[in-house]
XYZ file of C-alpha atoms in Angstrom:
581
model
C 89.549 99.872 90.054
C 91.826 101.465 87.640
C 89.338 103.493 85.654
C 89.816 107.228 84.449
C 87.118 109.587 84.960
C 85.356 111.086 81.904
C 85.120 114.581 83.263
C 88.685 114.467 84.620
C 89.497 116.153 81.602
C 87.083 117.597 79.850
C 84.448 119.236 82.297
C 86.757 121.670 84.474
C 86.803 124.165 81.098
C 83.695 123.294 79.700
C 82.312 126.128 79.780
C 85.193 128.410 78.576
C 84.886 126.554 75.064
C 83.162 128.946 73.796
C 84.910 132.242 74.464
C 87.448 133.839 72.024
C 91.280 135.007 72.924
C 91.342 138.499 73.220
C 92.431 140.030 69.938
C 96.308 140.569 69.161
C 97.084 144.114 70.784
C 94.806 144.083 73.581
C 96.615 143.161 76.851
C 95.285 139.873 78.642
C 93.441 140.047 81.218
C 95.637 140.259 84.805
C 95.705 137.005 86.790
C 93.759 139.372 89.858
C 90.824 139.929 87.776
C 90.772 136.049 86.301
C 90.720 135.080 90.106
C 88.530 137.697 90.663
C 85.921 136.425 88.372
C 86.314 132.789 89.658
C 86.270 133.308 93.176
C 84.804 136.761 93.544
C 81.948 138.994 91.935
C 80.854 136.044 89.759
C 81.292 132.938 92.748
C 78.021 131.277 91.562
C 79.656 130.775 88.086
C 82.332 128.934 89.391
C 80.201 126.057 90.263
C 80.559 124.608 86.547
C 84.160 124.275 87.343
C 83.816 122.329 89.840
C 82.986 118.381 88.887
C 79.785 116.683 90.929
C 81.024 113.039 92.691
C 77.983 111.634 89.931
C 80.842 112.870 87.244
C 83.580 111.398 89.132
C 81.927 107.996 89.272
C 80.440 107.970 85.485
C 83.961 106.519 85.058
C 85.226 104.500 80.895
C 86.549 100.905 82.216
C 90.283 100.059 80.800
C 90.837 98.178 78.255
C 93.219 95.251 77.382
C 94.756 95.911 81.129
C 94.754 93.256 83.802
C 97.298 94.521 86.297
C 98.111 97.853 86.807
C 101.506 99.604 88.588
C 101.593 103.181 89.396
C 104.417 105.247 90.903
C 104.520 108.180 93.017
C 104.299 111.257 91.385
C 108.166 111.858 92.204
C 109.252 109.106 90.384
C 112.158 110.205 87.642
C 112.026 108.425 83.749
C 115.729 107.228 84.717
C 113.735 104.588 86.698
C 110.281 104.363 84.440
C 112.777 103.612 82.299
C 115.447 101.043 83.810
C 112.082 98.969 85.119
C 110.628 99.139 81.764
C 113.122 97.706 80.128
C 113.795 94.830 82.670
C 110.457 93.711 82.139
C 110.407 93.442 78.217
C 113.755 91.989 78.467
C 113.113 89.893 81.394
C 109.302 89.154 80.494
C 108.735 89.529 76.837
C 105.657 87.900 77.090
C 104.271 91.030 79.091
C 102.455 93.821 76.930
C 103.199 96.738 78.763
C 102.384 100.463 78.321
C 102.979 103.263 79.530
C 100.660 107.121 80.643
C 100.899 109.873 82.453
C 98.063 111.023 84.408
C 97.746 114.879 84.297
C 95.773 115.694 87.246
C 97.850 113.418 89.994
C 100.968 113.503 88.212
C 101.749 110.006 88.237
C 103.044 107.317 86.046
C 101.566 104.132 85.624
C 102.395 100.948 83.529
C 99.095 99.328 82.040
C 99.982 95.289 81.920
C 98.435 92.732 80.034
C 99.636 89.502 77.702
C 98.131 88.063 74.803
C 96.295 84.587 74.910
C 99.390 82.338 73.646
C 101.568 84.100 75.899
C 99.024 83.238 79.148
C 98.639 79.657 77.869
C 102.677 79.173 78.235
C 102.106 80.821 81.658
C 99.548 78.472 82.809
C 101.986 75.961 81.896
C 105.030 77.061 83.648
C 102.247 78.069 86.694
C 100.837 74.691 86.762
C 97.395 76.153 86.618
C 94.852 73.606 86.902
C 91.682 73.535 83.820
C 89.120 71.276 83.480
C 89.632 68.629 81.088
C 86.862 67.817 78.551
C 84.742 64.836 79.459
C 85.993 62.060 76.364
C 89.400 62.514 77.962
C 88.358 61.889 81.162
C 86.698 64.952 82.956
C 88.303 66.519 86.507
C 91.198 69.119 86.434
C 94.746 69.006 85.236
C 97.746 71.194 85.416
C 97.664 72.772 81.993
C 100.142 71.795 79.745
C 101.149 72.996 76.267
C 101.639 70.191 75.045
C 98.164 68.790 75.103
C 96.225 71.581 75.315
C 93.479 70.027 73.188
C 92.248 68.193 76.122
C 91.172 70.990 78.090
C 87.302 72.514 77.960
C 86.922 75.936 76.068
C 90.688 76.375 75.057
C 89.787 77.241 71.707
C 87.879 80.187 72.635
C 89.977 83.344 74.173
C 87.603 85.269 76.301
C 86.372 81.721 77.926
C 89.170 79.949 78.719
C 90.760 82.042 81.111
C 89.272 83.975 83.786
C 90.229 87.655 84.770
C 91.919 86.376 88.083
C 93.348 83.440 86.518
C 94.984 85.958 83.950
C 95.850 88.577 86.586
C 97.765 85.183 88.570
C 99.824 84.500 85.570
C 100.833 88.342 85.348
C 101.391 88.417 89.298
C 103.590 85.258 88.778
C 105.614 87.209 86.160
C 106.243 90.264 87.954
C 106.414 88.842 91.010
C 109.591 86.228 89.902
C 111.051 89.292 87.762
C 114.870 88.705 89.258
C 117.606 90.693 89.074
C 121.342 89.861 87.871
C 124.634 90.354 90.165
C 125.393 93.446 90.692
C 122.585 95.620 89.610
C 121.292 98.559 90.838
C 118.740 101.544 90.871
C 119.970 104.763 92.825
C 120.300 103.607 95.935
C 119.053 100.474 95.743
C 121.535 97.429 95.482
C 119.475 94.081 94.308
C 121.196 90.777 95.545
C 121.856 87.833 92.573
C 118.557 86.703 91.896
C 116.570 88.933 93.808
C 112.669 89.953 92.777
C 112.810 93.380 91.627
C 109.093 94.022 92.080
C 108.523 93.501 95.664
C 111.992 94.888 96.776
C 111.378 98.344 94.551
C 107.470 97.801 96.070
C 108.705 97.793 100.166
C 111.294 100.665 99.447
C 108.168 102.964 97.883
C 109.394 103.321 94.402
C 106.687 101.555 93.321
C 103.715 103.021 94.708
C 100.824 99.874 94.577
C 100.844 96.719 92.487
C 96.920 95.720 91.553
C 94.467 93.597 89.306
C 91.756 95.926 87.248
C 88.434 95.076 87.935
C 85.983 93.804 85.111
C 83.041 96.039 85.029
C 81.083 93.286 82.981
C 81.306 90.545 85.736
C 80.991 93.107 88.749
C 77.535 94.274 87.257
C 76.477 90.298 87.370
C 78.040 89.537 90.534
C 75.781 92.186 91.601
C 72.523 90.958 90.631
C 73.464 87.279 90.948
C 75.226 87.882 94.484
C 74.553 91.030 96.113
C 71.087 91.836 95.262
C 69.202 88.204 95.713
C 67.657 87.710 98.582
C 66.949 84.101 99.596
C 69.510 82.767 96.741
C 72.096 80.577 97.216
C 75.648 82.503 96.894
C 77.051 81.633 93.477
C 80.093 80.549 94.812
C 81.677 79.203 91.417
C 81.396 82.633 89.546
C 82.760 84.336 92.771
C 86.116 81.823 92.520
C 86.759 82.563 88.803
C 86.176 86.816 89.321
C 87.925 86.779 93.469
C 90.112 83.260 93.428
C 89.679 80.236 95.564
C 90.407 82.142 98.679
C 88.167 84.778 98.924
C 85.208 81.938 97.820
C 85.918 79.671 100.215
C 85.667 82.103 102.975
C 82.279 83.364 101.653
C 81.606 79.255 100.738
C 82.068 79.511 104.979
C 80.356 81.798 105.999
C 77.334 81.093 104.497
C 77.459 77.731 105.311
C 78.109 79.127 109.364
C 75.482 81.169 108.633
C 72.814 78.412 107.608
C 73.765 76.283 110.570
C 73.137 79.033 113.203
C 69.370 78.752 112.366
C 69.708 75.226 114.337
C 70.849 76.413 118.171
C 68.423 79.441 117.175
C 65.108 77.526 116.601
C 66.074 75.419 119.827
C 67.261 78.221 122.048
C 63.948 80.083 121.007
C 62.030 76.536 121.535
C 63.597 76.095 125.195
C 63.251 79.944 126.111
C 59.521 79.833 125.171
C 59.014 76.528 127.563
C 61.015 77.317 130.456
C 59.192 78.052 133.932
C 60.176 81.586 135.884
C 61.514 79.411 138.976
C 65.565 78.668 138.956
C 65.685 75.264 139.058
C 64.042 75.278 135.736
C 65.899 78.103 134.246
C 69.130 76.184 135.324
C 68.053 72.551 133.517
C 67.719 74.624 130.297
C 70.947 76.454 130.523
C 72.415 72.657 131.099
C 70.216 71.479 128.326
C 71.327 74.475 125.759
C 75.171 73.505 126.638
C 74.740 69.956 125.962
C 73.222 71.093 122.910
C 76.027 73.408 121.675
C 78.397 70.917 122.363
C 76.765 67.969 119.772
C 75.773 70.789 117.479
C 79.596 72.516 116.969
C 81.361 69.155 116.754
C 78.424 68.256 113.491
C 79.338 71.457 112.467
C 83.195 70.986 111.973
C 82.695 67.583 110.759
C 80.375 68.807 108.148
C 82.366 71.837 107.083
C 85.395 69.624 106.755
C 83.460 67.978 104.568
C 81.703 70.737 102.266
C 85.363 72.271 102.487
C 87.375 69.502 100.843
C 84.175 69.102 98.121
C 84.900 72.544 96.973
C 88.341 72.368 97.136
C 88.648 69.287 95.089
C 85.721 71.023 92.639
C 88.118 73.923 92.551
C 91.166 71.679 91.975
C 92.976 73.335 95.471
C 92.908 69.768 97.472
C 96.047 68.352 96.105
C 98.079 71.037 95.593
C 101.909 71.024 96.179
C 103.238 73.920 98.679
C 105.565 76.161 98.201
C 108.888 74.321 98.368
C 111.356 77.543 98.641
C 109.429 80.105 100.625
C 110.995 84.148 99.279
C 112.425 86.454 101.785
C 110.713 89.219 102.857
C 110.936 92.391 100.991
C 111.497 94.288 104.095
C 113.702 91.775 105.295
C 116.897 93.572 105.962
C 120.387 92.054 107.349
C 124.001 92.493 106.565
C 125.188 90.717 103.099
C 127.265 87.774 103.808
C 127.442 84.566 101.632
C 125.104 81.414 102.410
C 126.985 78.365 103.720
C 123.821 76.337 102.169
C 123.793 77.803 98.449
C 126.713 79.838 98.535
C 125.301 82.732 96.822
C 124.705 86.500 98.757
C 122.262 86.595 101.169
C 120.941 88.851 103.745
C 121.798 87.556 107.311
C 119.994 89.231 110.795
C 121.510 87.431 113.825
C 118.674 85.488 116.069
C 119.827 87.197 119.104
C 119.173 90.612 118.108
C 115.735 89.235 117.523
C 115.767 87.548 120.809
C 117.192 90.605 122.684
C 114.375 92.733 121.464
C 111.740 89.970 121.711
C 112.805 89.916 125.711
C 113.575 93.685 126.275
C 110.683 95.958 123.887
C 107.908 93.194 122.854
C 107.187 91.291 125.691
C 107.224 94.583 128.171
C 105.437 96.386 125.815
C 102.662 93.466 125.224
C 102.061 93.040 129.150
C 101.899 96.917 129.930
C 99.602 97.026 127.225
C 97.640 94.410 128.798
C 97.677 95.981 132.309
C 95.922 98.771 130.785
C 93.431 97.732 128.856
C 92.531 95.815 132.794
C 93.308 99.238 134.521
C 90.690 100.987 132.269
C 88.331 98.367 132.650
C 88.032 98.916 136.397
C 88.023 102.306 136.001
C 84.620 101.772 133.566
C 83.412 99.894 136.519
C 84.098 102.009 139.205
C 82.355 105.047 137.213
C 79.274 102.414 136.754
C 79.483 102.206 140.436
C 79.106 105.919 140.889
C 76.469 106.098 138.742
C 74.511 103.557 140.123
C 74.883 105.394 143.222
C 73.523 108.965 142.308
C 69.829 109.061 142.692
C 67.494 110.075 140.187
C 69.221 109.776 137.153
C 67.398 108.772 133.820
C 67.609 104.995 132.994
C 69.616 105.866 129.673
C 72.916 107.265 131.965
C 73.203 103.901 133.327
C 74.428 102.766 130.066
C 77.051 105.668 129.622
C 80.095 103.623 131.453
C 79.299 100.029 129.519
C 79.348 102.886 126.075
C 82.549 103.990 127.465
C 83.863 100.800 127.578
C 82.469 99.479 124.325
C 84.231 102.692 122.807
C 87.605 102.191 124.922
C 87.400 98.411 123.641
C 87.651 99.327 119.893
C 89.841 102.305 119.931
C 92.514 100.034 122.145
C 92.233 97.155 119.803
C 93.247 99.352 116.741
C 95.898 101.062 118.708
C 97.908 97.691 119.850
C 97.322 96.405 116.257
C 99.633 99.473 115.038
C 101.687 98.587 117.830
C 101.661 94.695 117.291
C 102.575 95.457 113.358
C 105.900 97.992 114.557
C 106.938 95.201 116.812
C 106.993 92.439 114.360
C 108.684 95.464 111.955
C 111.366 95.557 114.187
C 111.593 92.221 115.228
C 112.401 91.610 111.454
C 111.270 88.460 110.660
C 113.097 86.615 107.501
C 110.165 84.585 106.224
C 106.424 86.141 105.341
C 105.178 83.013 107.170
C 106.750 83.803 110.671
C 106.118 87.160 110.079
C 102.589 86.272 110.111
C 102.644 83.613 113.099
C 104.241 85.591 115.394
C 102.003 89.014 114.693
C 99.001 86.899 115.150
C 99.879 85.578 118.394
C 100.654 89.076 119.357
C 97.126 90.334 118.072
C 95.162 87.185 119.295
C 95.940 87.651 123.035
C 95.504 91.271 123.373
C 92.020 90.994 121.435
C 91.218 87.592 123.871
C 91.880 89.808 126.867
C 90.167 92.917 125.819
C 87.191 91.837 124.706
C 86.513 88.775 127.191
C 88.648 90.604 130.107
C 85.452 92.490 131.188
C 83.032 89.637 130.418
C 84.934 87.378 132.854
C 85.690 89.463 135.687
C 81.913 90.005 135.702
C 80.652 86.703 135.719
C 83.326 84.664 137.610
C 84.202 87.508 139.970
C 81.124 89.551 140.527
C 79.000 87.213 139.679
C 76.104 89.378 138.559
C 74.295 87.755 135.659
C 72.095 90.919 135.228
C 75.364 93.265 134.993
C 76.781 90.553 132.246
C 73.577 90.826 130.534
C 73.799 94.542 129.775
C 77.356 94.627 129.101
C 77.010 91.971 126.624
C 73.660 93.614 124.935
C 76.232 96.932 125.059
C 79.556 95.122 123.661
C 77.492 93.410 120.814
C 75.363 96.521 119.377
C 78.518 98.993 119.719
C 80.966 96.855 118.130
C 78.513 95.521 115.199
C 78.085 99.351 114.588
C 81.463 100.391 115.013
C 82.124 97.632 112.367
C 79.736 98.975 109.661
C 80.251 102.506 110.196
C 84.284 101.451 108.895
C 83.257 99.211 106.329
C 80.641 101.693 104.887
C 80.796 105.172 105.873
C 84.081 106.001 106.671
C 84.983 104.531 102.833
C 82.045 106.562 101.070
C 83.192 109.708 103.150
C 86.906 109.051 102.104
C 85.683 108.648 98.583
C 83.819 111.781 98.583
C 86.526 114.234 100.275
C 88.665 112.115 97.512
C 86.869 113.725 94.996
C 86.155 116.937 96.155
C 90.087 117.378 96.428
C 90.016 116.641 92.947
C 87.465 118.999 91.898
C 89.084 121.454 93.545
C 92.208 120.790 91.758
C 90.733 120.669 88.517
C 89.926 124.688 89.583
C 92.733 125.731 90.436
C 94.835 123.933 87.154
C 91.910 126.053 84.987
C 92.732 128.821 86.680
C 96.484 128.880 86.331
C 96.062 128.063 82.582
C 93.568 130.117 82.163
C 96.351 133.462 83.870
C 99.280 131.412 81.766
C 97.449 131.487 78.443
C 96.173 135.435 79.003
C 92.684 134.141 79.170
C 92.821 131.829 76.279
C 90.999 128.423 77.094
C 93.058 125.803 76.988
C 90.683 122.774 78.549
C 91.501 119.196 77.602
C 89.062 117.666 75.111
C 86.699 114.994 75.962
C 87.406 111.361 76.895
C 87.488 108.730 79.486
C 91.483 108.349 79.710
C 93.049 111.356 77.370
C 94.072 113.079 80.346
C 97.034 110.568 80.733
C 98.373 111.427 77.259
C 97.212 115.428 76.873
C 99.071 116.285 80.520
C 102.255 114.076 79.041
C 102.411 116.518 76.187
C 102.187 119.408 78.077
C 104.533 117.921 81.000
C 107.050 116.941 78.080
C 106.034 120.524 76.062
C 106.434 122.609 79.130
C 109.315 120.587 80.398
C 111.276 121.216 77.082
C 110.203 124.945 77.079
C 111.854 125.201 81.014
C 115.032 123.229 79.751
C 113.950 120.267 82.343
C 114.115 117.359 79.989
C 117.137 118.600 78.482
C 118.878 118.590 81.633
C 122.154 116.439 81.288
C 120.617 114.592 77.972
C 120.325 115.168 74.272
C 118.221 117.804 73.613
C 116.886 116.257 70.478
C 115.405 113.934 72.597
C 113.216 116.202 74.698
C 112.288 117.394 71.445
C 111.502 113.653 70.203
C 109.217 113.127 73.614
C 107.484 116.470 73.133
C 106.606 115.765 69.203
C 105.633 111.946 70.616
C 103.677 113.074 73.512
C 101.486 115.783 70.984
C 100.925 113.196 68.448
C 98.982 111.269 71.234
C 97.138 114.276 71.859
C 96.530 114.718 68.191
C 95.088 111.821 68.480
C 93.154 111.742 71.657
C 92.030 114.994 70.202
C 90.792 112.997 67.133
C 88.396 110.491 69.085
C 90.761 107.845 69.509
C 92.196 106.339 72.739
C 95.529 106.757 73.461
C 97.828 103.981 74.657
C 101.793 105.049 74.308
C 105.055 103.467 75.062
C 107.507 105.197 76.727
C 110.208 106.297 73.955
């Protein structure tokens, strides 16, 4: 979420409001005894310089932004500047500004568009909206032209949704193209090229993103996340996540009601079934038979509930992609298409084929021999403790742990590998990109998870053994799975901020030794950081003679005297949104 932290500027000095300059004549204090004070004698006082994560998170949403595009913190204005103005010229419908964040260093263009510039996107997106009922209900591609037909156009803030206006801008950016012959530093764009995702794989643009709505999150959450016993409300999670991202949730709850079936029955059969084999055997048969009628009403019901919500979500009849983009990263010599004749980027097949024969496939199978190599060696160390007498029950379970662990930590260590293989391999289209990495990752993750499952049960044949190992498997990699999708993220989030507490120290305590002890802390405000560090980036900059390095210098001096009139104002009460001069 693209949100600035209130105390990101204003709570590091806080308490050194207060305090007077020393008086002219008196020498400053030395930097020792500044540091002295902060991280010496008077260590407990330092404590209100550091900001709590409860700060961090009491964050002011953005306003009027919908997609957001930072750059690393290395990034010159030669380029802020050449990809600025491409996108007004290119995109004039695109409202874009510009801010400087003073505690990361980074640029970042705010992007938004105003309603009668997203209508004319809808209509060059062919963005389906329901149609009012007197002209005969269902969805539409929008169209300009009769835009009276459609429900809620009239109001603003209803007719579009905040992923339906974050698709428009994607679509924008994403088909911003350049002309023959241009470049930026090093980078030489083919005739009609996307500039976005090509200046996006080479790391000149850092991340491209949609800002989240705190308004709809907060309802989402009590609608959604909160109930208990509720049915998901799958409509409000299309308009806020997009058609995708509801249908899979549309899935998995439906999965998830139909489990309850083979889990009544299995519980039903369990509870009736003698101790003697023969029995135990006719329910196993029974259970099968089962599973077999009870996944094939599944599918046919799913396909079902699937095209209803695809057709309520106006997705069933929509036309494909005709011309499918190149990869970004797709790289080639340049050589002119026999097909369009314009300049293309050509990687001969048997390059691909060569490496496909001589570094994937030996890789894949010695990757495969190991994961089968470690799992005997889990079962020979089961063996050996099996064997030692008098050993708690619990040390049993050690080797199927081991194995659980050695599972996981293989599976994301062939996905890295899987991912630099299809790098190399360099793959033209996005679509057999994807095809051919997910036949690499589908058969290593078949035979390391079921490898072991298997061997026991066709091989040993020891149902008891297959039991445990299965209990183990389950529990280790259903914890494994929340620990990364819960604590490792809140423990990322919190060193996240700690590093920025700290740095928030250390800045007061260089200004604080710069200015001879006078306080110079930002004021307060959710985002005035970006536009107080620009003015003293473009005030210090012009002081060191950076700015003016190989340009006017009245324009350093115009970016300086811009950049402290929007902390003038920021220090007014008002937020600060600036274009870059």
């Amino acid at each position: 979420m693209a949100e600035a932290a209130s105390g990101a500027g204003g709570t590091s000095l806080e308490g050194e409001r207060g305090k007077r300059p020393p008086p002219e004549g008196e020498p400053a204090a030395p930097a020792s005894g500044v540091l002295d004070k902060l991280f010496g004698k008077r260590l407990l006082q330092a404590g209100r310089y550091l900001v709590s994560h409860k700060a961090w998170m009491k964050t002011v949403p953005t306003e009027n932004c919908d997609v957001l595009m930072t750059f690393p913190d290395t990034t010159d204005d030669h380029t802020l500047l050449w990809l600025l103005n491409h996108i007004r010229v290119g995109i004039p419908e695109l409202i874009v500004q510009v801010r400087h964040h003073r505690h990361t260093r980074a640029y970042a263009f705010f992007v938004t568009a105003t309603y009668e510039s997203l209508l004319r996107g809808a209509d060059e997106l062919g963005l389906r909206k329901a149609v009012k009922a007197e002209f005969g209900g269902g969805t539409r591609g929008f169209s300009c032209e009769e835009d009276f037909i459609y429900e809620n156009v009239e109001s603003e803030l209803r007719f579009f949704t905040s992923q339906e206006r974050q698709s428009i801008i994607r679509f924008w950016l994403q088909n911003l193209r350049a002309k023959q012959g241009e470049a930026l530093h090093n980078v030489r764009f083919l005739e009609d090229q996307p500039i976005i995702p090509e200046l996006a794989a080479r790391g000149i643009i850092q991340q491209v993103f949609p800002v989240h709505e705190q308004r709809i999150l907060n309802r989402l959450m009590k609608s959604w996340v909160q109930a208990v016993c509720e049915n998901q409300p799958l409509d409000d999670i299309c308009d806020y996540f997009g058609v995708k991202i509801a249908m899979y949730f549309a899935w998995l709850g439906f999965y998830t009601s139909a489990m309850v079936y083979p889990a009544v029955f299995g519980s039903v059969l369990y509870t009736f079934t003698e101790a003697d084999q023969t029995s135990r055997d006719v329910s196993c048969v029974v259970f099968a038979l089962f599973n077999v009628i009870w996944s094939t009403l599944f599918l046919e019901e799913w396909k079902r509930r699937g095209a209803e919500l695809a057709y309520k979500w106006g997705t069933l009849d929509s036309p494909g992609e005709a011309v499918e983009e190149p990869r970004p990263q797709f790289r080639g010599v340049r050589r002119i298409s026999p097909i369009t004749r314009a300049e293309e980027f050509y990687y001969p097949p048997w390059k691909r084929l060569l490496f496909q024969l001589l570094v994937s496939l030996p890789l894949c199978l010695a990757c495969l021999v190991c994961v089968f190599l470690l799992m005997l060696g889990c079962f020979q160390l089961q063996e050996l403790v099996l064997s030692v007498k008098g050993l708690p029950r619990l040390a049993r379970f050690l080797p199927k742990v081991m194995l659980a662990l050695l599972v996981s930590v293989s599976a994301e260590g062939y996905k890295k590998l899987a991912i630099w293989l299809n790098d190399m391999e360099n793959y033209r289209l996005e679509s057999a990109y994807e095809k051919h990495l997910i036949i690499k990752v589908v058969l290593f993750q078949f035979v390391n998870s079921y490898l072991s499952l298997f061997y026991i049960g066709f091989y040993l044949k020891d149902m008891e053994r297959l039991k445990e190992l299965l209990l183990v498997l389950s529990l280790s990699q259903s914890l494994e799975r929340q620990l990364r999708a819960v604590l490792v993220p809140l423990a990322a989030l919190r060193f996240r901020l700690l590093l920025l507490s700290l740095r928030g120290l250390l800045l007061a305590a260089r200004a604080k030794v710069r200015a001879g002890g006078e306080p110079v802390g930002p004021r307060r405000g959710g985002q005035r950081g970006w536009a107080g560090g620009l003015a003293r980036r473009a005030e210090g900059a012009c002081a060191e003679g950076i700015w003016g390095r190989g340009r006017p210098a009245s324009r350093c001096r115009r970016l300086g005297a811009h950049a402290a009139q929007c902390t003038d104002r920021a220090r007014g009460g008002v937020e600060t949104r600036w274009a870059c001069p």
